[in-house]
Short mmCIF file of C-alpha atoms and ligand atoms in Angstrom, two decimals:
data_model
loop_
_atom_site.label_atom_id
_atom_site.label_comp_id
_atom_site.label_asym_id
_atom_site.label_seq_id
_atom_site.Cartn_x
_atom_site.Cartn_y
_atom_site.Cartn_z
CA MET D 1 8.96 0.81 17.90
CA ARG D 2 10.41 0.80 14.35
CA LYS D 3 12.68 2.30 12.73
CA VAL D 4 12.16 5.20 9.43
CA GLU D 5 13.90 4.84 6.65
CA PHE D 6 14.70 8.00 4.97
CA ILE D 7 15.76 7.78 1.25
CA GLU D 8 14.57 10.93 0.78
CA VAL D 9 13.18 14.40 2.54
CA PRO D 10 11.50 17.43 0.76
CA SER D 11 12.79 20.36 1.03
CA LEU D 12 10.72 23.46 0.37
CA VAL D 13 14.18 25.14 -1.42
CA SER D 14 15.14 22.79 -3.42
CA ALA D 15 11.48 22.52 -4.74
CA ARG D 16 11.75 26.44 -5.39
CA ASN D 17 14.56 25.39 -7.27
CA ARG D 18 14.46 25.93 -10.77
CA ARG D 19 17.29 25.88 -13.00
CA ASP D 20 17.29 21.77 -14.00
CA SER D 21 14.87 20.63 -17.01
CA SER D 22 12.62 18.17 -17.26
CA VAL D 23 13.61 14.33 -18.59
CA THR D 24 11.51 11.77 -19.68
CA ILE D 25 11.98 8.55 -18.67
CA LYS D 26 9.98 5.03 -18.43
CA TYR D 27 8.58 3.16 -16.10
CA ASN D 28 10.21 0.37 -14.76
CA PHE D 29 7.96 -2.64 -13.06
CA ASN D 30 10.52 -3.79 -11.05
CA PRO D 31 9.35 -5.91 -8.25
CA THR D 32 10.86 -8.99 -6.49
CA LEU D 33 9.86 -12.36 -6.73
CA LYS D 34 9.15 -12.23 -2.71
CA THR D 35 7.20 -8.98 -4.07
CA LEU D 36 5.33 -10.24 -6.58
CA ALA D 37 4.59 -13.90 -4.11
CA TYR D 38 3.96 -11.69 -0.45
CA PHE D 39 0.93 -9.31 -2.87
CA LYS D 40 -0.33 -11.91 -4.96
CA ASP D 41 -3.99 -12.15 -4.75
CA LYS D 42 -3.62 -9.39 -2.26
CA LYS D 43 -6.43 -6.34 -1.97
CA PHE D 44 -6.25 -2.81 -2.13
CA PHE D 45 -8.03 0.32 -1.52
CA ILE D 46 -6.88 3.53 -2.26
CA ARG D 47 -8.61 6.71 -0.88
CA THR D 48 -8.87 10.02 -2.84
CA TYR D 49 -8.43 13.24 -1.65
CA GLY D 50 -8.39 16.84 -3.95
CA CYS D 51 -8.75 17.62 -7.08
CA GLN D 52 -8.38 15.87 -11.24
CA ALA D 53 -4.98 15.23 -9.89
CA ASN D 54 -4.52 13.37 -7.56
CA ILE D 55 -7.39 11.00 -8.65
CA ARG D 56 -5.09 10.40 -12.27
CA ASP D 57 -2.97 9.31 -9.48
CA GLU D 58 -5.28 6.60 -7.86
CA GLU D 59 -6.12 5.85 -11.15
CA VAL D 60 -1.07 5.19 -11.74
CA MET D 61 -1.38 3.22 -8.57
CA SER D 62 -4.52 1.09 -9.46
CA GLY D 63 -2.56 0.31 -12.80
CA ILE D 64 0.57 -0.97 -10.63
CA LEU D 65 -0.80 -2.82 -7.83
CA THR D 66 -2.76 -4.82 -10.45
CA LYS D 67 0.03 -5.53 -12.54
CA LEU D 68 1.33 -6.93 -9.48
CA GLY D 69 -1.64 -9.12 -9.02
CA MET D 70 -3.93 -7.93 -6.11
CA VAL D 71 -7.46 -6.55 -6.01
CA LYS D 72 -8.89 -3.28 -5.49
CA VAL D 73 -11.38 -3.29 -2.17
CA TYR D 74 -13.29 -0.56 -1.39
CA ASP D 75 -13.68 -1.06 2.55
CA GLU D 76 -10.71 -0.41 3.92
CA LYS D 77 -11.46 -3.53 6.55
CA LEU D 78 -10.91 -5.40 4.04
CA ALA D 79 -7.52 -4.64 2.58
CA ASP D 80 -3.84 -5.21 3.16
CA VAL D 81 -2.41 -2.25 1.10
CA ALA D 82 -4.33 1.32 1.73
CA ILE D 83 -3.34 3.91 0.44
CA LEU D 84 -4.24 7.21 1.38
CA ASN D 85 -3.60 9.84 -1.63
CA THR D 86 -3.65 13.57 -0.22
CA CYS D 87 -4.74 16.95 -0.83
CA ALA D 88 -2.56 20.42 0.27
CA VAL D 89 -4.71 22.91 -1.28
CA ARG D 90 -6.60 24.33 1.90
CA GLU D 91 -6.34 23.47 5.78
CA ASN D 92 -9.71 21.78 6.08
CA ALA D 93 -8.65 18.75 3.67
CA GLU D 94 -5.40 18.49 6.37
CA ASP D 95 -7.31 18.21 7.95
CA LYS D 96 -9.99 15.22 7.31
CA VAL D 97 -6.75 13.58 6.39
CA TYR D 98 -5.41 13.29 10.22
CA GLY D 99 -9.28 11.83 10.44
CA GLN D 100 -8.39 9.11 8.15
CA ILE D 101 -5.42 8.46 9.70
CA GLY D 102 -6.22 7.74 13.44
CA ASP D 103 -9.33 6.22 11.94
CA PHE D 104 -6.27 3.45 11.37
CA LYS D 105 -5.82 3.04 14.59
CA SER D 106 -8.49 0.26 15.43
CA ILE D 107 -8.43 -1.03 12.07
CA LYS D 108 -5.06 -1.39 12.73
CA ALA D 109 -5.28 -3.31 16.14
CA LYS D 110 -7.50 -5.38 13.75
CA ASN D 111 -5.56 -6.21 10.54
CA LYS D 112 -1.32 -5.73 12.00
CA ASN D 113 -0.55 -6.88 8.86
CA LEU D 114 -2.35 -3.68 6.57
CA ILE D 115 1.22 -1.54 5.06
CA LEU D 116 -0.66 1.96 5.55
CA MET D 117 0.95 3.54 3.04
CA ILE D 118 -0.03 8.37 2.94
CA CYS D 119 0.54 10.18 -0.63
CA GLY D 120 0.12 13.25 -2.47
CA CYS D 121 0.83 17.37 -1.87
CA MET D 122 0.54 16.44 1.91
CA ILE D 123 4.01 14.39 2.31
CA GLU D 124 5.24 17.00 0.12
CA GLN D 125 6.00 19.02 3.48
CA LYS D 126 7.75 18.39 6.02
CA HIS D 127 6.31 19.16 8.46
CA ILE D 128 3.86 17.09 8.06
CA ILE D 129 6.44 14.43 7.29
CA ASP D 130 7.56 14.93 10.82
CA LYS D 131 3.23 15.64 12.75
CA ILE D 132 2.21 11.75 11.21
CA LEU D 133 6.00 10.20 11.66
CA ASP D 134 5.61 11.10 15.88
CA LYS D 135 1.51 10.66 16.10
CA PHE D 136 0.57 7.89 14.14
CA PRO D 137 3.78 5.51 14.59
CA PHE D 138 0.78 2.86 12.62
CA VAL D 139 1.10 4.63 10.00
CA ASP D 140 3.98 2.39 7.50
CA ILE D 141 4.71 4.27 4.95
CA MET D 142 4.86 7.29 2.89
CA PHE D 143 5.80 8.68 -0.46
CA GLY D 144 5.94 11.90 -3.08
CA THR D 145 4.10 12.98 -6.67
CA HIS D 146 7.22 12.25 -7.67
CA ASN D 147 7.60 8.86 -6.30
CA ILE D 148 4.87 6.89 -7.70
CA LYS D 149 7.27 5.28 -10.03
CA ASP D 150 9.17 4.25 -7.16
CA LEU D 151 5.78 2.80 -4.78
CA VAL D 152 6.92 -1.42 -5.95
CA THR D 153 10.90 -0.62 -4.73
CA LEU D 154 9.05 0.68 -1.53
CA LEU D 155 7.13 -1.73 -1.61
CA ASN D 156 10.35 -4.07 -2.01
CA LYS D 157 12.48 -3.35 0.47
CA TYR D 158 8.52 -3.49 2.97
CA VAL D 159 8.46 -7.42 2.97
CA ASP D 160 12.17 -7.74 3.06
CA GLU D 161 13.14 -4.86 5.72
CA ASN D 162 9.96 -4.20 7.58
CA LYS D 163 11.27 0.06 7.99
CA ARG D 164 8.99 2.83 8.47
CA TYR D 165 9.84 4.29 5.85
CA VAL D 166 9.78 8.28 3.43
CA TYR D 167 10.62 8.85 -0.08
CA VAL D 168 9.79 11.92 -0.56
CA SER D 169 11.94 13.55 -3.70
CA SER D 170 11.40 17.06 -4.19
CA GLU D 171 12.62 18.04 -7.45
CA VAL D 172 11.10 19.05 -10.95
CA GLY D 173 9.77 16.31 -11.89
CA ALA D 174 10.12 13.36 -14.12
CA ILE D 175 7.72 12.73 -16.90
CA VAL D 176 6.70 8.76 -16.89
CA GLU D 177 5.63 7.42 -20.00
CA ASP D 178 4.02 3.72 -19.83
CA LEU D 179 2.50 4.13 -16.23
CA PRO D 180 0.08 1.04 -15.42
CA SER D 181 -2.66 2.72 -14.48
CA LYS D 182 -6.34 1.47 -14.36
CA ARG D 183 -9.00 4.20 -14.82
CA LEU D 184 -12.43 4.49 -12.82
CA GLU D 185 -14.76 4.79 -15.29
CA SER D 186 -15.34 3.56 -18.41
CA TYR D 187 -17.11 6.93 -20.56
CA ARG D 188 -15.17 9.74 -19.44
CA ALA D 189 -11.16 9.70 -18.75
CA TYR D 190 -8.81 12.36 -17.75
CA VAL D 191 -5.58 12.51 -19.40
CA ASN D 192 -2.43 14.43 -17.99
CA ILE D 193 -0.85 17.79 -20.65
CA SER D 194 1.12 18.35 -18.24
CA TYR D 195 2.60 18.61 -15.19
CA GLY D 196 3.14 21.76 -11.69
CA CYS D 197 3.34 24.27 -12.07
CA ASP D 198 5.26 27.57 -12.25
CA LYS D 199 2.80 30.36 -11.51
CA PHE D 200 3.78 30.83 -8.26
CA CYS D 201 0.09 32.23 -6.73
CA THR D 202 1.79 33.50 -3.46
CA TYR D 203 -1.58 31.78 -1.21
CA CYS D 204 -0.61 27.84 -3.29
CA ILE D 205 0.54 25.04 -2.36
CA VAL D 206 1.11 23.59 -5.90
CA PRO D 207 4.33 24.72 -7.30
CA TYR D 208 6.11 23.13 -4.99
CA THR D 209 4.08 19.74 -4.26
CA ARG D 210 4.04 19.24 -8.02
CA GLY D 211 7.63 20.68 -9.28
CA LYS D 212 8.34 22.35 -12.37
CA GLU D 213 6.14 22.88 -14.88
CA ARG D 214 6.89 20.24 -17.70
CA SER D 215 4.73 19.25 -21.09
CA ARG D 216 4.02 15.76 -22.44
CA SER D 217 4.96 14.66 -26.16
CA LYS D 218 2.32 15.81 -28.05
CA GLU D 219 2.94 12.20 -29.29
CA GLU D 220 2.03 10.26 -25.93
CA ILE D 221 -0.91 12.56 -26.29
CA LEU D 222 -2.27 11.82 -29.14
CA LYS D 223 -2.24 8.24 -28.31
CA GLU D 224 -3.71 7.95 -25.03
CA CYS D 225 -6.45 9.42 -26.28
CA LYS D 226 -6.38 7.89 -29.75
CA GLU D 227 -6.82 4.23 -27.14
CA LEU D 228 -9.50 5.73 -25.41
CA VAL D 229 -11.67 6.51 -28.23
CA ASP D 230 -11.33 3.53 -29.46
CA LYS D 231 -12.86 1.83 -26.21
CA GLY D 232 -15.26 4.37 -27.26
CA TYR D 233 -14.91 6.56 -24.16
CA VAL D 234 -17.76 10.18 -24.51
CA GLU D 235 -16.05 12.69 -22.97
CA ILE D 236 -11.96 13.25 -21.71
CA THR D 237 -11.23 15.99 -20.02
CA LEU D 238 -7.39 17.25 -20.14
CA LEU D 239 -4.74 18.39 -17.18
CA GLY D 240 -2.43 20.14 -16.31
CA GLN D 241 -2.10 23.52 -13.43
CA ASN D 242 -2.39 25.29 -16.55
CA VAL D 243 -2.99 24.31 -20.21
CA ASP D 244 -2.33 26.64 -21.69
CA SER D 245 1.01 27.32 -20.67
CA TYR D 246 1.68 23.77 -22.45
CA GLY D 247 4.56 23.35 -25.24
CA LYS D 248 6.85 26.29 -23.86
CA ASP D 249 9.22 24.08 -22.60
CA LEU D 250 9.09 21.29 -25.71
CA LYS D 251 10.71 24.40 -27.10
CA ASP D 252 9.67 23.08 -31.39
CA GLY D 253 7.14 25.65 -31.34
CA THR D 254 4.36 22.84 -30.13
CA THR D 255 1.44 25.32 -27.73
CA PHE D 256 -1.89 24.29 -26.42
CA ALA D 257 -4.42 25.66 -29.66
CA ASN D 258 -2.35 22.79 -31.68
CA LEU D 259 -2.78 20.20 -29.34
CA LEU D 260 -6.60 20.38 -28.65
CA ASP D 261 -7.03 20.74 -32.17
CA GLU D 262 -5.58 17.82 -33.16
CA VAL D 263 -7.29 16.23 -30.17
CA ALA D 264 -10.43 17.05 -30.96
CA SER D 265 -10.39 15.87 -34.22
CA LEU D 266 -9.90 12.41 -32.77
CA GLY D 267 -13.67 12.60 -32.99
CA MET D 268 -14.54 11.90 -29.22
CA PRO D 269 -18.71 12.99 -28.18
CA ARG D 270 -16.79 14.59 -25.40
CA LEU D 271 -13.72 16.97 -24.72
CA ARG D 272 -12.60 19.59 -22.18
CA PHE D 273 -9.72 20.66 -20.43
CA LEU D 274 -8.58 22.04 -17.09
CA THR D 275 -7.26 24.08 -16.00
CA SER D 276 -7.00 27.76 -17.01
CA TYR D 277 -5.08 30.79 -16.77
CA PRO D 278 -6.78 34.11 -17.97
CA SER D 279 -3.25 36.03 -19.49
CA ASP D 280 -1.53 32.75 -20.83
CA PHE D 281 -5.29 32.03 -22.96
CA LYS D 282 -4.51 32.78 -25.96
CA ASN D 283 -7.01 33.72 -29.22
CA GLU D 284 -5.75 30.87 -30.69
CA VAL D 285 -7.47 28.64 -28.66
CA ILE D 286 -10.97 30.15 -28.67
CA ASP D 287 -10.57 29.25 -32.24
CA VAL D 288 -10.06 25.70 -31.80
CA ILE D 289 -13.19 25.32 -29.42
CA ALA D 290 -14.94 27.67 -32.18
CA LYS D 291 -14.55 25.92 -34.63
CA HIS D 292 -14.57 21.95 -32.93
CA LYS D 293 -18.67 21.21 -31.68
CA ASN D 294 -17.69 17.99 -29.87
CA ILE D 295 -15.32 20.82 -26.99
CA MET D 296 -17.74 21.64 -24.42
CA ARG D 297 -18.94 25.11 -24.06
CA TYR D 298 -18.82 25.49 -20.98
CA LEU D 299 -15.30 27.11 -19.84
CA HIS D 300 -13.45 27.14 -15.92
CA LEU D 301 -11.26 29.92 -15.80
CA PRO D 302 -10.78 31.09 -12.78
CA VAL D 303 -10.63 34.79 -12.09
CA GLN D 304 -9.15 34.34 -7.54
CA SER D 305 -10.46 38.45 -7.06
CA GLY D 306 -12.05 40.75 -8.91
CA SER D 307 -9.42 42.90 -7.19
CA ASN D 308 -6.34 44.88 -9.11
CA SER D 309 -4.57 45.29 -5.69
CA ILE D 310 -5.58 41.81 -4.30
CA LEU D 311 -4.15 40.36 -7.76
CA ARG D 312 -1.23 41.72 -7.97
CA ALA D 313 -0.64 40.42 -3.92
CA MET D 314 -2.19 37.08 -5.00
CA ASN D 315 1.17 37.16 -7.83
CA ARG D 316 -1.79 36.63 -10.91
CA ARG D 317 -0.71 38.04 -13.94
CA TYR D 318 -3.19 39.57 -15.24
CA THR D 319 -5.41 42.91 -14.55
CA LYS D 320 -9.28 42.60 -13.71
CA GLU D 321 -10.10 44.32 -17.40
CA GLU D 322 -8.05 42.15 -19.50
CA TYR D 323 -9.98 39.19 -17.51
CA LEU D 324 -13.02 40.84 -18.86
CA ASP D 325 -11.90 41.46 -22.33
CA LEU D 326 -11.26 37.66 -21.99
CA VAL D 327 -14.66 36.63 -21.38
CA GLU D 328 -15.92 39.52 -24.04
CA ARG D 329 -13.89 37.77 -27.21
CA ILE D 330 -14.47 34.76 -25.45
CA ARG D 331 -18.47 35.23 -25.50
CA THR D 332 -18.05 37.29 -29.53
CA LYS D 333 -16.50 34.14 -31.33
CA ILE D 334 -18.26 31.59 -28.87
CA PRO D 335 -22.38 32.66 -27.66
CA GLU D 336 -23.20 30.05 -26.29
CA MET D 337 -20.27 29.25 -23.53
CA ALA D 338 -20.58 29.04 -19.70
CA PHE D 339 -18.00 30.19 -17.31
CA SER D 340 -17.26 29.03 -14.42
CA THR D 341 -15.09 29.88 -11.94
CA ASP D 342 -11.99 29.98 -8.36
CA ILE D 343 -12.46 32.75 -6.39
CA ILE D 344 -10.83 33.44 -3.24
CA VAL D 345 -12.60 35.28 -0.06
CA GLY D 346 -10.11 36.75 2.30
CA PHE D 347 -6.41 37.11 0.90
CA PRO D 348 -5.15 39.05 3.67
CA ASN D 349 -5.85 42.59 4.14
CA GLU D 350 -8.18 42.43 1.28
CA SER D 351 -10.70 45.21 2.41
CA TYR D 352 -14.91 45.33 1.87
CA GLU D 353 -14.06 46.84 -0.53
CA GLU D 354 -11.83 45.01 -2.25
CA PHE D 355 -14.16 42.01 -1.89
CA LEU D 356 -16.79 44.21 -2.99
CA GLU D 357 -15.35 44.61 -6.74
CA THR D 358 -15.13 40.47 -6.72
CA ILE D 359 -19.00 40.31 -7.00
CA ASP D 360 -18.81 43.58 -9.11
CA LEU D 361 -16.36 41.44 -11.63
CA ALA D 362 -18.74 38.23 -10.79
CA LYS D 363 -22.38 40.34 -11.85
CA LYS D 364 -20.20 41.64 -14.45
CA VAL D 365 -19.52 37.74 -16.37
CA HIS D 366 -22.47 35.53 -15.05
CA TYR D 367 -20.92 32.77 -14.04
CA THR D 368 -22.87 29.73 -14.46
CA SER D 369 -21.15 27.81 -11.85
CA ALA D 370 -18.75 29.06 -9.53
CA PHE D 371 -15.88 26.87 -6.91
CA THR D 372 -15.72 29.85 -3.80
CA PHE D 373 -13.05 29.57 -0.87
CA ILE D 374 -12.79 31.28 2.06
CA TYR D 375 -8.22 32.19 1.50
CA SER D 376 -6.59 29.19 3.84
CA PRO D 377 -2.45 29.68 4.89
CA ARG D 378 0.37 27.83 3.48
CA VAL D 379 2.54 26.96 5.54
CA GLY D 380 5.70 28.12 2.86
CA THR D 381 4.06 30.28 0.99
CA PRO D 382 4.70 34.00 0.65
CA ALA D 383 1.08 34.68 1.81
CA ALA D 384 1.04 32.19 4.30
CA LYS D 385 3.73 35.00 6.12
CA ILE D 386 2.03 37.95 5.42
CA GLU D 387 0.09 39.92 8.51
CA ASP D 388 -3.52 39.12 8.69
CA ASN D 389 -6.04 42.10 10.36
CA VAL D 390 -9.01 40.71 8.51
CA SER D 391 -11.20 37.95 11.10
CA TYR D 392 -12.06 35.03 10.10
CA ASP D 393 -15.79 36.03 10.67
CA GLU D 394 -15.38 38.60 8.52
CA LYS D 395 -14.42 36.18 5.85
CA VAL D 396 -17.61 34.31 6.41
CA LYS D 397 -19.47 36.93 6.36
CA ARG D 398 -18.03 37.64 3.10
CA PHE D 399 -18.44 34.19 1.39
CA LYS D 400 -21.31 34.47 2.40
CA GLU D 401 -22.41 36.79 0.47
CA LEU D 402 -19.55 36.20 -2.82
CA VAL D 403 -22.37 32.49 -2.52
CA SER D 404 -25.12 34.63 -2.26
CA GLU D 405 -24.85 37.06 -5.04
CA MET D 406 -23.48 34.40 -7.49
CA GLU D 407 -26.35 32.48 -6.77
CA LYS D 408 -29.06 35.18 -8.37
CA ASP D 409 -26.50 33.74 -11.60
CA PHE D 410 -26.65 30.39 -11.21
CA ILE D 411 -30.68 30.96 -11.21
CA TYR D 412 -31.07 32.27 -13.74
CA PHE D 413 -28.40 31.12 -16.33
CA ALA D 414 -30.35 27.47 -15.56
CA ASP D 415 -34.18 29.15 -15.67
CA GLN D 416 -33.29 29.69 -19.54
CA MET D 417 -32.69 26.14 -19.60
CA VAL D 418 -35.58 25.16 -19.26
CA GLY D 419 -37.95 24.46 -21.53
CA LYS D 420 -35.26 23.39 -23.63
CA THR D 421 -33.31 20.19 -24.98
CA TYR D 422 -29.86 19.18 -23.98
CA GLU D 423 -27.30 16.42 -24.35
CA VAL D 424 -26.72 14.99 -21.32
CA LEU D 425 -24.30 11.94 -20.17
CA VAL D 426 -25.15 9.99 -17.46
CA GLU D 427 -23.77 9.81 -15.19
CA GLU D 428 -24.95 8.02 -12.33
CA VAL D 429 -28.69 6.18 -10.47
CA SER D 430 -29.06 10.44 -8.03
CA LYS D 431 -27.89 9.24 -4.50
CA LYS D 432 -31.38 11.36 -3.12
CA ASN D 433 -33.29 9.13 -5.60
CA LYS D 434 -32.76 5.54 -6.75
CA GLU D 435 -35.73 6.00 -9.02
CA LEU D 436 -33.57 8.94 -10.71
CA LEU D 437 -30.99 8.91 -13.03
CA SER D 438 -28.02 11.25 -12.27
CA GLY D 439 -26.26 13.17 -15.35
CA TYR D 440 -24.86 16.70 -16.83
CA THR D 441 -24.87 18.29 -19.95
CA GLU D 442 -21.92 19.66 -21.93
CA ASN D 443 -22.13 23.54 -20.05
CA LEU D 444 -21.26 20.98 -16.45
CA LYS D 445 -25.29 21.88 -15.38
CA VAL D 446 -26.53 18.38 -13.29
CA VAL D 447 -29.31 17.02 -14.46
CA HIS D 448 -31.84 13.64 -12.26
CA PHE D 449 -34.55 12.44 -14.81
CA LYS D 450 -36.41 8.84 -14.38
CA GLY D 451 -34.56 6.32 -16.99
CA ASP D 452 -33.10 2.37 -17.40
CA GLU D 453 -29.33 1.64 -15.52
CA SER D 454 -28.47 0.24 -18.37
CA MET D 455 -27.89 4.29 -19.93
CA ILE D 456 -24.97 4.48 -17.63
CA GLY D 457 -22.36 5.99 -19.50
CA LYS D 458 -23.98 6.73 -22.66
CA LEU D 459 -24.97 10.34 -23.32
CA VAL D 460 -29.10 10.56 -23.87
CA LYS D 461 -31.08 13.87 -24.96
CA VAL D 462 -33.07 14.91 -22.11
CA LYS D 463 -35.75 18.32 -21.55
CA ILE D 464 -34.71 20.87 -18.99
CA THR D 465 -38.56 20.88 -16.51
CA GLU D 466 -37.53 22.36 -13.04
CA ASN D 467 -34.79 24.27 -12.30
CA HIS D 468 -33.42 23.87 -8.29
CA LEU D 469 -30.68 25.80 -8.07
CA TYR D 470 -27.73 23.23 -8.41
CA SER D 471 -30.22 20.71 -10.61
CA LEU D 472 -32.12 20.55 -12.87
CA ILE D 473 -35.09 18.20 -13.61
CA GLY D 474 -35.94 16.30 -17.05
CA GLU D 475 -37.37 13.94 -19.22
CA LEU D 476 -35.79 11.39 -21.69
CA VAL D 477 -36.78 12.79 -25.23
CA ASN D 478 -36.73 9.36 -27.46
CA GLU D 479 -35.74 10.19 -30.86
N1 5AD B 501 -6.10 29.38 0.44
C1 5AD B 501 -8.03 29.25 -0.57
N2 5AD B 501 -7.95 28.00 -1.60
C2 5AD B 501 -6.95 28.18 -2.78
N3 5AD B 501 -7.09 27.38 -3.50
C3 5AD B 501 -5.49 27.24 -3.87
N4 5AD B 501 -5.00 27.87 -2.87
C4 5AD B 501 -5.72 28.02 -2.37
C5 5AD B 501 -5.73 28.31 -0.20
N5 5AD B 501 -4.20 28.76 -0.19
C6 5AD B 501 -7.86 27.86 -4.66
C7 5AD B 501 -7.24 28.52 -5.34
C8 5AD B 501 -7.83 27.87 -7.27
C9 5AD B 501 -8.01 25.79 -6.50
C10 5AD B 501 -7.83 25.29 -6.90
O1 5AD B 501 -7.60 26.20 -4.81
O2 5AD B 501 -8.62 29.18 -5.89
O3 5AD B 501 -7.58 27.69 -8.03
FE1 SF4 B 502 -1.46 27.80 -7.49
FE2 SF4 B 502 -1.87 29.69 -9.67
FE3 SF4 B 502 -0.44 26.92 -9.97
FE4 SF4 B 502 -2.81 27.28 -10.03
S1 SF4 B 502 -1.78 28.38 -10.98
S2 SF4 B 502 -1.48 25.71 -9.48
S3 SF4 B 502 -3.47 28.60 -8.09
S4 SF4 B 502 0.20 28.05 -8.60
#
């Protein structure tokens, strides 16, 4: 058995500790000569699960490894370094990762020099680290979301001592600037505006895995966005677990509304942001969106539940009425806005009547799309300690009922689009039909149409001809 070196291990207690304030540091690229020689021209593979924050982390890790002289590959069997970048938000995300780690047993048997690393939100949890150390002896390195900056330090140690390493700092989290980055796409980019979350919704693991909420400086964000605009990027998404509280910790009066206004003024064709928190969403933001035509007319506004008692149990700090009032205020100023949301069905002890209130709210908002989930208990969160009297089968039944109710609105909205012409950002050749291209409108409806591959990454005009529930069919409009 190889020795395990625990450089730092996570602790829920210190992850909950929010007393320290965050610092901004510069990235320090520190490979030894031995590391540089070892990894030059070697191949790396990264598989990312979960949200956009993880996708952005993948780009940073790709940047660091590329700087080491490595080359990215898309087949794990060809890799010298493989990283699984994990998500902990629901149990099914974790189960997928265990399956993938298992698959590496035979890959490592064939390629003994492969370095297998696991990072991301799952690794922020001590019980998961213990399970991986025990069940998967071929996993070499585990590191946390705050330790991406330490990737090269870990590789230095690995080439020197060849032990197994665990490096997970449960801390407030620093803001690291000047991180290398190799973006996955050349026309669409994510830009972090803040990290972490201070909301502590009772079902959610994120405040423990990603640390205290901390905002990047407005100057750094504008610099990064300006570079992307200069490179010709078509769409930028500003990222934060709660974008609406951006700037609170900067204590210099900067708000999300100021930031959004200045970023939009840089003039990229499309700008959007994720994720909004209803009771932090300010009227000034509505005005800024109304003012800038390049801010997409699509708002992801997670509601989670339409029942005030469940919202309270979730520690969501708004009522159903306040949420509906916000939607109304936005619609009054921006009538064309499309709304999407996140909903959790089957929070512990949710009654059928409380569930029906969620359907009622959804029908009032007329969402154009939604991400719906069955509640999944997360170890260490307050909700996971609640004894639950609702069976899983009942939750599945409610989940299906909600989806079929919401689909009526999705169909209605998309039906209204038929016959009209929209600007579409072309993403790829359609996965289902190689003859077609796929892209999406500014209200995030997927459109398939005939076109040339050279259009990928560009905005084109498409007239919608048919509606197929989760996608539309259209034809190119020549200008
Ligand atoms: N169970 C189910 N869904 C969850 N989400 C977060 N935590 C859980 C959980 N424990 C959902 C929320 C959140 C989205 C990203 O994931 O709806 O908005
Ligand atoms: Fe989780 Fe709530 Fe923070 Fe979103 S706002 S990341 S759901 S704790």
